[in-house]
């Protein structure tokens, strides 16, 4: 919950720096003002897709909103094993940025860890502008894209239109790690 608040504070800071009202910011997010205010208050997790849209619309880096780190390098940026800036977005997902310190990125690479959860829980679906590449590094993953269930095993990869509703679930009661690159 503390991380929700931190992201919400950065979102509010961005809005204030842009000198936008909550109504104006909600409009750029295509949200009712009431929903935007819930996100900005930190009472609810903000979908990555919405943060990516805000970042692109207002010319900021997605990791600046997610992690609070400003990119610094423009030639290269090395992320050592296990050292990427990370955040647990929802209980079932942890994102680790692999390029948070590189400015002007054309893509956002993450290692995503999906924790197992009961199959009775609904799949969390999201969508965002652009395209996405996922490659399973450990475990087995159910990935749903536009209503189609796909099972991905270690070494399997998929490239898809991320504007379509998509979500994932760890299979076999085990944690799954995959590389996600959002374009």
Short mmCIF file of C-alpha atoms in Angstrom, two decimals:
data_model
loop_
_atom_site.label_atom_id
_atom_site.label_comp_id
_atom_site.label_asym_id
_atom_site.label_seq_id
_atom_site.Cartn_x
_atom_site.Cartn_y
_atom_site.Cartn_z
CA UNK A 1 0.00 0.00 0.00
CA UNK A 2 2.92 2.33 0.72
CA UNK A 3 4.08 1.91 -2.88
CA UNK A 4 0.60 2.90 -4.14
CA UNK A 5 0.96 6.11 -2.13
CA UNK A 6 4.45 6.80 -3.50
CA UNK A 7 3.30 6.38 -7.10
CA UNK A 8 0.22 8.52 -6.35
CA UNK A 9 2.45 11.27 -4.92
CA UNK A 10 4.61 11.24 -8.05
CA UNK A 11 1.48 11.39 -10.21
CA UNK A 12 0.18 14.36 -8.22
CA UNK A 13 3.61 16.01 -8.44
CA UNK A 14 3.61 15.59 -12.21
CA UNK A 15 0.11 17.07 -12.47
CA UNK A 16 1.11 20.04 -10.34
CA UNK A 17 4.35 20.56 -12.28
CA UNK A 18 2.30 20.62 -15.50
CA UNK A 19 -0.08 23.11 -13.83
CA UNK A 20 -3.10 20.93 -14.62
CA UNK A 21 -6.28 20.64 -12.57
CA UNK A 22 -7.46 17.18 -11.55
CA UNK A 23 -10.25 17.58 -14.11
CA UNK A 24 -7.74 18.33 -16.90
CA UNK A 25 -5.47 15.43 -15.91
CA UNK A 26 -8.44 13.06 -15.74
CA UNK A 27 -9.42 14.14 -19.25
CA UNK A 28 -5.93 13.36 -20.61
CA UNK A 29 -6.26 9.92 -18.96
CA UNK A 30 -9.75 9.37 -20.42
CA UNK A 31 -11.09 8.83 -16.89
CA UNK A 32 -13.87 10.36 -14.86
CA UNK A 33 -12.38 12.88 -12.43
CA UNK A 34 -13.61 10.82 -9.45
CA UNK A 35 -11.62 7.75 -10.61
CA UNK A 36 -8.52 9.86 -11.24
CA UNK A 37 -8.79 11.33 -7.72
CA UNK A 38 -8.90 7.80 -6.25
CA UNK A 39 -5.66 6.96 -8.09
CA UNK A 40 -3.98 10.23 -7.09
CA UNK A 41 -4.96 9.67 -3.46
CA UNK A 42 -3.13 6.31 -3.40
CA UNK A 43 -6.23 4.44 -2.28
CA UNK A 44 -6.14 2.16 -5.33
CA UNK A 45 -3.37 0.68 -7.46
CA UNK A 46 -2.84 2.57 -10.72
CA UNK A 47 -2.64 0.22 -13.74
CA UNK A 48 0.74 0.24 -15.52
CA UNK A 49 -1.13 0.85 -18.77
CA UNK A 50 -2.52 4.13 -17.39
CA UNK A 51 0.90 5.19 -16.06
CA UNK A 52 2.46 4.43 -19.45
CA UNK A 53 -0.20 6.51 -21.19
CA UNK A 54 0.39 9.41 -18.78
CA UNK A 55 4.18 9.14 -19.24
CA UNK A 56 3.92 9.20 -23.05
CA UNK A 57 1.29 11.95 -23.10
CA UNK A 58 3.30 14.24 -20.84
CA UNK A 59 6.84 13.42 -21.99
CA UNK A 60 8.16 11.73 -18.86
CA UNK A 61 9.80 8.36 -18.41
CA UNK A 62 7.61 5.52 -17.10
CA UNK A 63 10.19 4.53 -14.44
CA UNK A 64 10.06 8.09 -13.09
CA UNK A 65 6.39 7.50 -12.22
CA UNK A 66 6.82 3.87 -11.14
CA UNK A 67 10.07 4.07 -9.21
CA UNK A 68 10.81 7.75 -8.71
CA UNK A 69 14.14 7.48 -10.50
CA UNK A 70 15.08 9.88 -13.21
CA UNK A 71 17.03 8.49 -16.19
CA UNK A 72 20.62 9.69 -16.39
CA UNK A 73 22.47 7.77 -19.12
CA UNK A 74 22.09 8.24 -22.87
CA UNK A 75 24.89 6.01 -24.21
CA UNK A 76 24.26 2.81 -22.24
CA UNK A 77 22.93 1.64 -18.91
CA UNK A 78 23.88 -1.65 -17.24
CA UNK A 79 21.52 -3.39 -14.83
CA UNK A 80 23.32 -6.07 -12.84
CA UNK A 81 21.54 -9.32 -11.99
CA UNK A 82 18.94 -8.73 -9.29
CA UNK A 83 19.71 -4.99 -9.10
CA UNK A 84 16.99 -3.41 -11.23
CA UNK A 85 14.66 -0.95 -9.53
CA UNK A 86 11.61 -2.96 -8.49
CA UNK A 87 8.09 -2.45 -7.29
CA UNK A 88 5.29 -4.81 -6.40
CA UNK A 89 2.35 -3.42 -8.39
CA UNK A 90 -0.33 -5.75 -7.08
CA UNK A 91 0.03 -8.72 -4.75
CA UNK A 92 0.45 -11.12 -7.65
CA UNK A 93 2.99 -9.09 -9.72
CA UNK A 94 6.45 -7.63 -9.11
CA UNK A 95 8.12 -5.51 -11.81
CA UNK A 96 11.89 -4.98 -12.00
CA UNK A 97 12.99 -2.28 -14.45
CA UNK A 98 16.02 -3.20 -16.53
CA UNK A 99 16.63 0.22 -18.07
CA UNK A 100 15.42 2.77 -15.52
CA UNK A 101 18.62 4.80 -15.80
CA UNK A 102 18.61 5.22 -19.59
CA UNK A 103 17.05 8.36 -21.00
CA UNK A 104 15.13 8.46 -24.29
CA UNK A 105 14.26 4.76 -24.33
CA UNK A 106 12.11 3.50 -27.17
CA UNK A 107 11.02 0.51 -25.07
CA UNK A 108 10.59 -0.35 -21.39
CA UNK A 109 12.11 -3.75 -20.42
CA UNK A 110 11.09 -5.40 -17.14
CA UNK A 111 11.55 -8.70 -15.37
CA UNK A 112 8.06 -9.53 -14.13
CA UNK A 113 7.53 -12.00 -11.30
CA UNK A 114 4.06 -13.48 -11.08
CA UNK A 115 3.19 -15.06 -7.75
CA UNK A 116 0.74 -17.98 -7.71
CA UNK A 117 -2.81 -17.25 -6.65
CA UNK A 118 -6.00 -19.31 -6.49
CA UNK A 119 -7.51 -20.09 -9.88
CA UNK A 120 -10.84 -18.92 -8.47
CA UNK A 121 -9.51 -15.34 -8.47
CA UNK A 122 -10.34 -13.51 -11.69
CA UNK A 123 -7.51 -12.71 -14.08
CA UNK A 124 -6.42 -9.05 -13.83
CA UNK A 125 -6.60 -7.71 -17.41
CA UNK A 126 -5.07 -4.52 -18.68
CA UNK A 127 -4.33 -2.86 -22.00
CA UNK A 128 -2.06 -0.06 -23.13
CA UNK A 129 -0.92 1.60 -26.31
CA UNK A 130 1.75 -0.11 -28.36
CA UNK A 131 3.09 -3.62 -28.45
CA UNK A 132 4.59 -6.03 -25.94
CA UNK A 133 7.10 -8.88 -26.01
CA UNK A 134 7.13 -11.51 -23.25
CA UNK A 135 9.61 -14.40 -22.80
CA UNK A 136 9.21 -16.89 -19.97
CA UNK A 137 12.45 -17.32 -18.00
CA UNK A 138 11.19 -19.59 -15.18
CA UNK A 139 7.98 -21.56 -14.68
CA UNK A 140 4.79 -21.89 -16.70
CA UNK A 141 2.52 -18.95 -17.49
CA UNK A 142 -1.06 -18.64 -18.59
CA UNK A 143 -1.27 -15.51 -20.75
CA UNK A 144 -4.66 -14.38 -21.94
CA UNK A 145 -4.68 -12.04 -24.94
CA UNK A 146 -8.03 -10.75 -26.19
CA UNK A 147 -9.89 -13.70 -24.62
CA UNK A 148 -7.51 -16.38 -25.97
CA UNK A 149 -5.70 -18.47 -23.31
CA UNK A 150 -2.10 -19.32 -24.17
CA UNK A 151 0.23 -21.51 -22.09
CA UNK A 152 3.86 -20.39 -22.22
CA UNK A 153 6.68 -22.59 -20.90
CA UNK A 154 10.29 -21.69 -20.09
CA UNK A 155 11.92 -20.31 -23.24
CA UNK A 156 8.59 -19.59 -24.99
CA UNK A 157 7.94 -16.04 -26.13
CA UNK A 158 5.11 -13.99 -27.54
CA UNK A 159 4.86 -10.61 -29.26
CA UNK A 160 1.40 -9.05 -29.24
CA UNK A 161 -0.72 -5.95 -29.68
CA UNK A 162 -0.89 -4.63 -26.10
CA UNK A 163 -3.97 -2.54 -26.90
CA UNK A 164 -5.89 -5.81 -26.59
CA UNK A 165 -6.95 -6.85 -23.07
CA UNK A 166 -4.29 -9.14 -21.59
CA UNK A 167 -3.32 -10.66 -18.27
CA UNK A 168 -1.34 -13.54 -16.83
CA UNK A 169 -1.39 -16.20 -14.12
CA UNK A 170 1.38 -18.38 -12.69
CA UNK A 171 0.64 -22.07 -13.22
CA UNK A 172 1.42 -25.19 -11.19
CA UNK A 173 1.32 -23.22 -7.90
CA UNK A 174 4.83 -21.88 -8.61
CA UNK A 175 6.23 -18.41 -9.16
CA UNK A 176 6.88 -17.39 -12.79
CA UNK A 177 9.48 -14.94 -14.09
CA UNK A 178 9.33 -13.46 -17.54
CA UNK A 179 11.00 -10.73 -19.55
CA UNK A 180 8.48 -8.11 -20.68
CA UNK A 181 9.40 -5.40 -23.15
CA UNK A 182 6.77 -2.73 -23.72
CA UNK A 183 7.08 -0.74 -26.94
#
